[in-house]
Amino acid sequence: MELSPFYQELFESLNRGLLMSVALIIPSALGGILIGIFAGCLRAFGNGLVRTLGNTYAAIFRGTPLVVQLFILYFGLPNLGLYLSPYAAAVTGFILCSGAYQSEYIRGALLSIKRGQYHGAQALGFTTLQTIFWIIIPQAIRRAIHGCGNEIIYLIKYSSLAYIVTCLELTGEGKTIATEYFRFTEVFTIIGLYYLALVSCAVLILKKIEQRLYIPGFGHK
Amino acid sequence: MTTRQPLLKVAALRKTFDNNPILKGVSFELHKGGIIVLIGPSGGGKSTLLQCINCLTIPDGGEIEFDRQRLDIHSRPALYQHRQDVGMIFQEFNLFDHLSARDNITIALRKIKKLPRREADERARLELEQVGLADKAELYPAQLSGGQKQRVAIARALAMDPKVLLLDEPTSALDPELIGEVINVIKELAAKGMTMIMATHQISLIATLADHILFMEDGRIAEQGSPAELLGAGCASKTQGFCDRLNQLSGE
Ligand SMILES: Nc1ncnc2c1ncn2[C@@H]1O[C@H](COP(=O)(O)OP(=O)(O)OP(=O)(O)O)[C@@H](O)[C@H]1O
Ligand SMILES: [Mg+2]
């Protein structure tokens, strides 16, 4: 079966865009989690200054639209002599934004761990840092995992904003074709299906991770 | 001849929470192999005293001398070392929820004592065997009964080779039918010569285990002595009265 030139071109572009989307999403998701854990710890356990720093970070990146953040990273930073490629600007923006949301889930989970867990560790001679690292964080991650997974699903969808800093991913590639052929309905329906597939994959992977981390007493298998 | 040094010496220990004096100068000595039982009305400061001894709560004043060394409560390394030497058993067990019974025991061995995994596992196996839970090593706290959790907690504390064990009402959170298994473990420890300080309302433990009773009330030691002195026939001590009330409550 031969595809029409329109569809040939569309799928070629969308597949290229899909690769770019994946290349955006994976480092952003991982980076977001790492920053989230770090910032979440600072916000939960830091002393005055450090905590304020963490809170300010979260407030800024949760409080402003991602589009504005991306514009500043891509079009604003050059004024300060800092040039980011479209890809670098997009990933940086996504990591910082995602990290802010993740830090919220992580912080909540860290604060939900009962005092007894600290007492149990400290009575054995654990230092505060050892207690947080070996006892509190492993439990908090399991409590935060649903929220963090949800944030990653959001990230997959807001990664489409990369095209506004000229990083052509799934949405950007599709939009180019749609404009060229003036066939918006078909193109965006297919883009939607691509995202649906991406999210479904992510849901599956997250479920696998949850199963791997499952421990009796922490959620359901 | 009682010239030998006490293992633990507490002098004029004070602690205030939000302007409420909770410990108002508590002093006592504990010799190696000795067992002190702390009793007294709720809110009297028993838990606070125990937590001050291993500095889970930092005392506001007074001195702690352990193994002939004055404890410097401002030195973190000294505190961490002190806590390794002083085991603690909590009313609510405080097992690490994300670790199996085995790893509850091995984690401190591996991360603090830097034992290799295999040695730590072997030690955990021995300790679990001692408390009769050799077959439960793989289970997580959520899969254990209260009595089993408390026995794992005891195994976990013992694996650190503490010189003294503090027990804060180790059986109070247990269903009546599970108390016996924990009491048996504690009695075995006593028979092996473990030095202990235990807060408890368990009559059977007070009379049979204690070689010294501290009756705490309102942040002070109101009365102290051997079980014979305080609970002997015809003695009208506060301790006696308190134990009588406990007996009535437990319907004996
Ligand atoms: N962290 C804290 N902050 C404020 N007050 C506290 C704190 N810990 C204990 N207290 C107070 O200290 C008093 C003594 O408490 P403690 O737990 O030492 O008594 P207890 O003798 O162990 O009583 P129980 O038999 O009920 O366990 C109580 O009035 C309690 O409210
Ligand atoms: Mg108490």
XYZ file of C-alpha atoms and ligand atoms in Angstrom:
505
model
C 0.000 0.000 0.000
C 1.423 3.349 -1.066
C 0.867 6.362 1.172
C 0.019 9.638 -0.474
C 2.864 12.209 -0.577
C 1.109 14.151 2.155
C 1.048 11.222 4.538
C 4.552 10.161 3.598
C 5.849 13.583 4.446
C 3.697 13.802 7.564
C 4.880 10.537 9.079
C 8.484 11.272 8.183
C 8.236 14.597 9.995
C 6.293 13.247 12.942
C 8.719 10.399 13.461
C 11.600 12.866 13.415
C 9.638 15.005 15.874
C 8.915 12.010 18.041
C 12.620 11.279 18.380
C 13.231 14.885 19.373
C 10.371 14.747 21.880
C 11.812 11.639 23.463
C 15.238 13.288 23.531
C 13.635 16.189 25.396
C 11.467 14.198 27.746
C 13.933 11.639 29.095
C 16.641 13.997 30.376
C 13.981 16.431 31.572
C 12.167 13.751 33.553
C 15.370 12.422 35.132
C 16.772 15.889 35.774
C 13.446 17.021 37.199
C 13.381 14.122 39.638
C 16.958 14.753 40.781
C 16.416 18.487 41.219
C 13.091 17.702 42.869
C 14.703 15.413 45.432
C 17.453 17.915 46.089
C 15.160 20.926 46.364
C 12.591 18.887 48.296
C 15.241 17.973 50.871
C 16.370 21.561 51.197
C 12.782 22.706 51.629
C 11.960 20.020 54.163
C 15.150 19.920 56.211
C 17.170 23.032 55.395
C 17.783 25.757 57.924
C 16.471 29.285 57.369
C 18.500 30.469 54.404
C 18.677 27.199 52.502
C 14.978 26.567 52.965
C 14.113 30.053 51.766
C 16.244 29.447 48.710
C 14.405 26.202 47.948
C 11.003 27.750 48.569
C 11.807 30.725 46.345
C 12.890 28.421 43.533
C 9.664 26.434 43.770
C 7.546 29.573 44.049
C 9.075 31.137 40.947
C 8.909 28.087 38.705
C 5.472 27.010 39.839
C 4.225 30.559 39.812
C 5.117 31.628 36.269
C 4.009 30.119 32.952
C 6.444 27.706 31.388
C 6.237 29.697 28.131
C 7.586 32.740 29.938
C 10.403 30.679 31.468
C 11.355 29.287 28.061
C 11.291 32.730 26.448
C 13.588 34.100 29.129
C 15.988 31.159 28.800
C 16.141 31.356 25.022
C 15.577 35.012 24.130
C 16.508 36.705 27.401
C 19.745 35.068 28.486
C 21.666 36.127 25.334
C 21.368 39.676 26.687
C 23.527 38.473 29.557
C 25.944 36.868 27.129
C 24.582 33.369 27.704
C 23.559 31.584 24.525
C 21.614 28.338 24.727
C 20.744 26.170 21.746
C 16.993 25.653 21.288
C 17.379 22.122 22.583
C 19.436 23.178 25.617
C 17.029 25.999 26.417
C 14.043 23.672 26.247
C 15.616 20.931 28.387
C 16.824 23.463 30.946
C 13.372 25.005 31.166
C 11.673 21.636 31.504
C 14.091 20.407 34.172
C 13.691 23.543 36.260
C 9.924 23.592 35.924
C 9.486 19.879 36.508
C 11.948 19.976 39.413
C 9.863 22.656 41.113
C 6.736 20.507 40.940
C 8.590 17.339 41.911
C 10.108 19.111 44.908
C 6.577 19.744 46.136
C 5.687 16.047 46.061
C 9.012 15.026 47.584
C 8.820 17.637 50.310
C 5.340 16.529 51.301
C 6.455 12.902 51.406
C 9.565 13.724 53.445
C 7.504 15.623 55.986
C 4.990 12.777 56.242
C 7.576 10.333 57.608
C 6.909 9.835 61.305
C 9.259 10.945 64.080
C 9.709 7.356 65.186
C 11.708 6.580 62.050
C 14.214 9.295 62.974
C 14.319 8.127 66.570
C 14.880 4.525 65.542
C 17.819 5.539 63.363
C 19.332 8.013 65.757
C 19.168 5.603 68.655
C 21.405 3.296 66.606
C 23.978 6.030 66.080
C 23.018 7.271 62.605
C 24.014 10.864 61.918
C 21.284 13.203 60.734
C 22.516 13.011 57.154
C 22.752 9.219 57.229
C 19.234 9.073 58.643
C 17.864 11.222 55.853
C 19.779 9.384 53.154
C 19.265 5.774 54.227
C 15.965 5.877 56.070
C 13.880 8.903 55.204
C 14.484 9.384 51.462
C 13.891 5.729 50.479
C 10.547 5.842 52.255
C 9.624 9.282 50.965
C 10.302 8.258 47.373
C 7.831 5.429 47.726
C 5.233 7.751 49.154
C 5.857 10.385 46.484
C 5.964 8.032 43.534
C 2.371 8.527 42.374
C 2.681 12.293 42.389
C 6.069 12.187 40.683
C 4.751 9.852 37.992
C 1.848 12.176 37.396
C 4.220 15.087 36.962
C 6.179 13.126 34.363
C 2.963 12.547 32.403
C 2.353 16.298 32.471
C 5.924 16.850 31.338
C 5.374 14.682 28.273
C 2.574 16.958 27.234
C 4.147 20.294 28.064
C 7.287 19.220 26.214
C 5.281 20.336 23.154
C 6.122 23.891 24.182
C 9.691 23.350 22.978
C 8.632 24.405 19.501
C 8.151 27.998 20.638
C 11.902 28.245 21.207
C 12.336 26.742 17.718
C 13.207 23.273 18.942
C 11.195 21.219 16.501
C 9.667 18.248 18.228
C 6.447 16.358 17.608
C 4.087 19.331 17.762
C 6.460 21.657 15.923
C 7.096 19.261 13.063
C 3.393 18.514 12.755
C 2.443 22.159 12.772
C 4.854 22.859 9.917
C 3.230 20.190 7.780
C -0.269 21.238 8.802
C 0.407 24.809 7.741
C 2.037 23.695 4.515
C -0.890 21.497 3.445
C -3.549 23.364 5.400
C -4.856 20.076 6.829
C -5.041 20.802 10.546
C -7.647 18.292 11.677
C -5.886 15.209 10.383
C -2.435 16.357 11.407
C -3.351 17.275 14.955
C -5.481 14.190 15.434
C -2.472 12.095 14.511
C -0.202 14.182 16.764
C -2.683 13.544 19.548
C -2.430 9.816 18.934
C 1.369 10.031 19.064
C 1.179 11.704 22.479
C -1.353 9.154 23.625
C 1.113 6.422 22.693
C 3.956 8.232 24.469
C 1.938 8.665 27.637
C 0.804 5.043 27.525
C 4.437 3.947 27.318
C 5.311 6.199 30.234
C 2.423 4.830 32.294
C 3.667 1.322 31.635
C 7.233 2.162 32.596
C 6.108 3.984 35.724
C 4.011 1.015 36.698
C 7.030 -1.264 36.274
C 9.124 1.049 38.449
C 6.397 1.126 41.075
C 6.322 -2.654 41.088
C 10.093 -2.781 41.414
C 10.014 -0.402 44.373
C 6.981 -2.012 45.959
C 7.334 -2.865 49.624
C 4.557 -4.222 51.820
C 3.095 -1.312 53.724
C 3.699 1.227 50.971
C 0.718 1.366 48.635
C -0.680 -1.502 46.591
C 1.071 -3.863 44.294
C 33.234 -4.272 98.307
C 31.329 -1.880 96.073
C 34.205 0.237 94.926
C 33.839 -0.724 91.272
C 32.884 2.074 88.917
C 29.296 2.346 87.728
C 28.758 1.781 84.002
C 26.363 4.692 83.849
C 26.161 7.614 86.183
C 23.521 10.286 85.788
C 23.740 13.380 87.934
C 21.227 16.193 88.379
C 19.724 15.690 84.929
C 17.325 18.462 83.977
C 15.059 18.991 81.003
C 12.489 21.685 80.313
C 9.966 21.647 77.460
C 8.349 25.005 76.660
C 8.943 26.405 80.162
C 7.612 23.180 81.700
C 10.274 21.527 83.810
C 9.893 17.815 83.046
C 13.070 16.493 84.661
C 13.979 18.380 87.796
C 17.336 16.950 88.727
C 17.480 13.196 88.387
C 20.495 11.268 89.655
C 21.254 7.558 89.798
C 23.939 5.015 89.082
C 23.824 1.769 87.188
C 26.418 -0.971 87.461
C 27.304 -3.475 84.801
C 24.742 -6.254 84.747
C 22.282 -4.229 86.789
C 18.643 -3.792 85.910
C 16.798 -0.644 86.861
C 13.042 -0.510 86.446
C 11.429 2.890 86.093
C 7.857 3.168 87.195
C 5.504 5.953 88.086
C 2.403 7.801 86.910
C 1.956 8.897 83.323
C 3.681 12.187 82.552
C 6.173 11.678 85.344
C 9.090 11.935 82.932
C 10.138 8.314 82.424
C 10.344 8.509 78.638
C 12.039 11.872 78.809
C 14.647 10.487 81.186
C 15.359 7.495 78.939
C 15.633 9.716 75.872
C 17.985 12.051 77.709
C 20.258 9.156 78.612
C 21.046 8.441 74.965
C 20.534 12.089 74.042
C 17.663 11.588 71.636
C 16.508 14.505 73.717
C 19.373 16.748 74.692
C 19.248 17.466 78.428
C 19.379 21.097 79.554
C 21.613 20.421 82.512
C 23.306 17.746 84.550
C 25.920 15.185 83.728
C 26.053 11.800 82.102
C 29.056 9.633 82.738
C 29.241 6.476 80.703
C 31.947 3.858 80.946
C 34.031 6.271 83.074
C 33.839 8.973 80.443
C 31.937 12.181 80.921
C 29.688 12.598 77.876
C 30.215 15.856 76.051
C 26.720 16.554 74.746
C 28.008 19.309 72.499
C 30.242 16.993 70.510
C 28.295 15.299 67.723
C 30.815 12.498 67.166
C 30.701 11.761 70.892
C 26.889 11.623 70.762
C 26.850 9.284 67.769
C 29.321 6.968 69.486
C 27.373 7.132 72.739
C 24.150 6.128 70.966
C 25.886 3.105 69.452
C 26.853 2.008 72.948
C 23.385 2.572 74.369
C 20.661 0.504 72.719
C 17.084 1.696 72.814
C 13.774 -0.121 72.524
C 10.681 1.960 71.918
C 7.070 1.458 72.810
C 6.098 1.769 69.123
C 9.020 -0.387 67.887
C 10.196 2.194 65.334
C 11.322 -0.425 62.851
C 12.325 1.000 59.486
C 9.200 0.478 57.407
C 10.992 0.112 54.077
C 13.418 -2.605 55.185
C 12.959 -6.312 55.786
C 13.511 -7.685 59.266
C 17.025 -8.656 58.205
C 17.900 -5.278 56.769
C 16.442 -3.491 59.758
C 19.261 -5.195 61.604
C 21.985 -4.978 58.977
C 21.598 -1.370 57.922
C 23.290 0.101 60.974
C 25.975 -2.600 60.843
C 26.686 -1.778 57.206
C 26.341 1.990 57.231
C 27.700 2.829 60.672
C 29.980 -0.050 61.598
C 30.958 -0.516 57.934
C 30.626 -4.279 58.099
C 30.594 -6.061 54.739
C 27.190 -7.277 53.635
C 27.928 -10.941 54.305
C 29.089 -10.418 57.862
C 26.136 -8.165 58.569
C 23.719 -10.747 57.174
C 25.297 -13.432 59.297
C 24.991 -11.290 62.398
C 21.345 -10.556 61.585
C 20.681 -14.268 61.195
C 22.155 -14.961 64.625
C 20.230 -12.168 66.308
C 16.939 -13.151 64.685
C 17.516 -16.702 65.817
C 18.056 -15.458 69.383
C 14.626 -13.827 69.414
C 12.994 -16.787 67.691
C 12.395 -15.152 64.325
C 14.906 -16.951 62.132
C 12.194 -17.685 59.578
C 10.938 -14.098 59.335
C 14.097 -12.457 57.996
C 12.562 -11.593 54.621
C 9.356 -10.063 55.973
C 8.710 -6.347 56.160
C 7.384 -4.580 59.273
C 3.904 -4.362 57.738
C 3.880 -8.168 57.574
C 4.864 -8.726 61.206
C 2.711 -8.804 64.343
C 3.407 -6.301 67.096
C 5.228 -8.870 69.202
C 7.363 -9.896 66.248
C 8.150 -6.272 65.447
C 9.296 -5.648 68.988
C 11.476 -8.744 68.910
C 13.074 -7.578 65.645
C 13.649 -4.201 67.301
C 15.402 -5.939 70.180
C 17.515 -7.978 67.758
C 18.384 -4.795 65.897
C 19.550 -3.080 69.068
C 21.549 -6.092 70.242
C 23.378 -6.428 66.933
C 25.155 -3.173 67.742
C 26.639 -4.781 70.873
C 25.331 -2.108 73.222
C 26.705 -1.960 76.738
C 23.349 -0.984 78.134
C 19.817 -1.286 76.827
C 17.092 1.290 77.449
C 13.549 -0.018 77.115
C 10.631 2.382 77.094
C 7.471 0.428 77.887
C 8.403 -2.336 75.454
C 5.105 -4.172 75.879
C 2.605 -1.316 76.213
C 1.641 -1.179 72.529
C 1.054 -4.920 72.308
C -2.119 -6.953 72.356
C -2.302 -8.897 75.623
C -1.686 -12.246 73.947
C 1.557 -10.957 72.369
C 3.094 -9.540 75.530
C 4.405 -12.897 76.705
C 6.728 -13.503 73.758
C 8.423 -10.131 74.263
C 8.672 -10.575 78.015
C 10.366 -13.918 77.476
C 13.000 -12.340 75.251
C 13.645 -9.618 77.820
C 13.953 -12.203 80.581
C 16.463 -14.148 78.544
C 18.490 -10.979 78.097
C 18.423 -10.394 81.822
C 19.558 -13.944 82.450
C 22.501 -13.369 80.140
C 23.544 -10.399 82.232
C 22.447 -7.537 79.982
C 22.540 -4.163 81.710
C 19.152 -2.502 81.338
C 16.962 0.401 82.285
C 13.330 -0.270 81.613
C 10.222 1.810 82.005
C 7.279 -0.514 82.354
C 3.848 -0.996 83.852
C 4.170 -4.732 83.550
C 3.911 -6.063 87.077
C 5.508 -9.362 86.167
C 8.602 -7.545 84.922
C 8.879 -5.170 87.862
C 8.934 -7.803 90.560
C 10.966 -10.473 88.817
C 13.583 -8.492 86.900
C 14.363 -5.320 88.780
C 17.276 -5.231 91.121
C 16.571 -1.564 91.643
C 13.339 0.349 91.260
C 13.127 4.063 90.585
C 9.697 5.504 91.229
C 9.425 8.687 89.193
C 6.855 11.324 89.835
C 6.661 14.902 88.645
C 10.175 14.922 87.207
C 11.884 13.566 90.281
C 12.823 10.230 91.728
C 10.254 10.070 94.481
C 11.362 6.746 95.850
C 13.960 4.118 95.095
C 15.234 0.836 96.374
C 15.283 -2.868 95.765
C 12.007 -4.713 95.105
C 12.308 -6.230 98.582
C 12.580 -2.805 100.161
C 9.745 -1.218 98.206
C 7.410 -4.123 97.613
C 8.106 -6.269 100.658
C 5.209 -7.373 102.809
C 3.799 -4.582 104.922
C 5.766 -1.741 103.466
C 3.662 1.313 102.728
C 5.715 2.753 99.909
C 4.359 4.811 97.006
C 5.695 2.074 94.788
C 3.625 -0.482 96.637
C 0.504 1.619 96.273
C 1.168 2.182 92.601
C 1.702 -1.510 91.943
C -1.477 -2.353 93.825
C -3.396 -0.013 91.563
C -1.768 -1.600 88.493
C -2.809 -4.990 89.784
C -6.390 -3.851 90.262
C -6.435 -2.431 86.742
C -5.212 -5.654 85.241
C -7.981 -7.350 87.192
C -5.917 -9.590 89.382
N 8.883 16.897 72.942
C 8.114 17.365 73.941
N 7.650 18.630 73.900
C 6.883 19.120 74.907
N 6.527 18.426 75.989
C 6.949 17.153 76.084
C 7.766 16.555 75.074
N 8.038 15.279 75.434
C 7.417 15.105 76.626
N 6.773 16.200 77.006
C 6.004 16.356 78.257
O 6.784 15.871 79.285
C 5.971 15.237 80.262
C 6.588 13.916 80.629
O 6.482 13.049 79.516
P 7.085 11.604 79.494
O 6.704 11.036 78.189
O 8.527 11.660 79.824
O 6.303 10.901 80.667
P 6.215 9.350 81.007
O 6.567 9.220 82.422
O 7.013 8.577 80.036
O 4.679 9.053 80.820
P 3.969 7.732 80.219
O 3.863 6.757 81.340
O 2.612 8.256 79.821
O 4.766 7.260 79.071
C 4.595 15.134 79.695
O 3.778 16.079 80.341
C 4.751 15.517 78.254
O 3.642 16.262 77.825
Mg 6.536 7.230 78.439
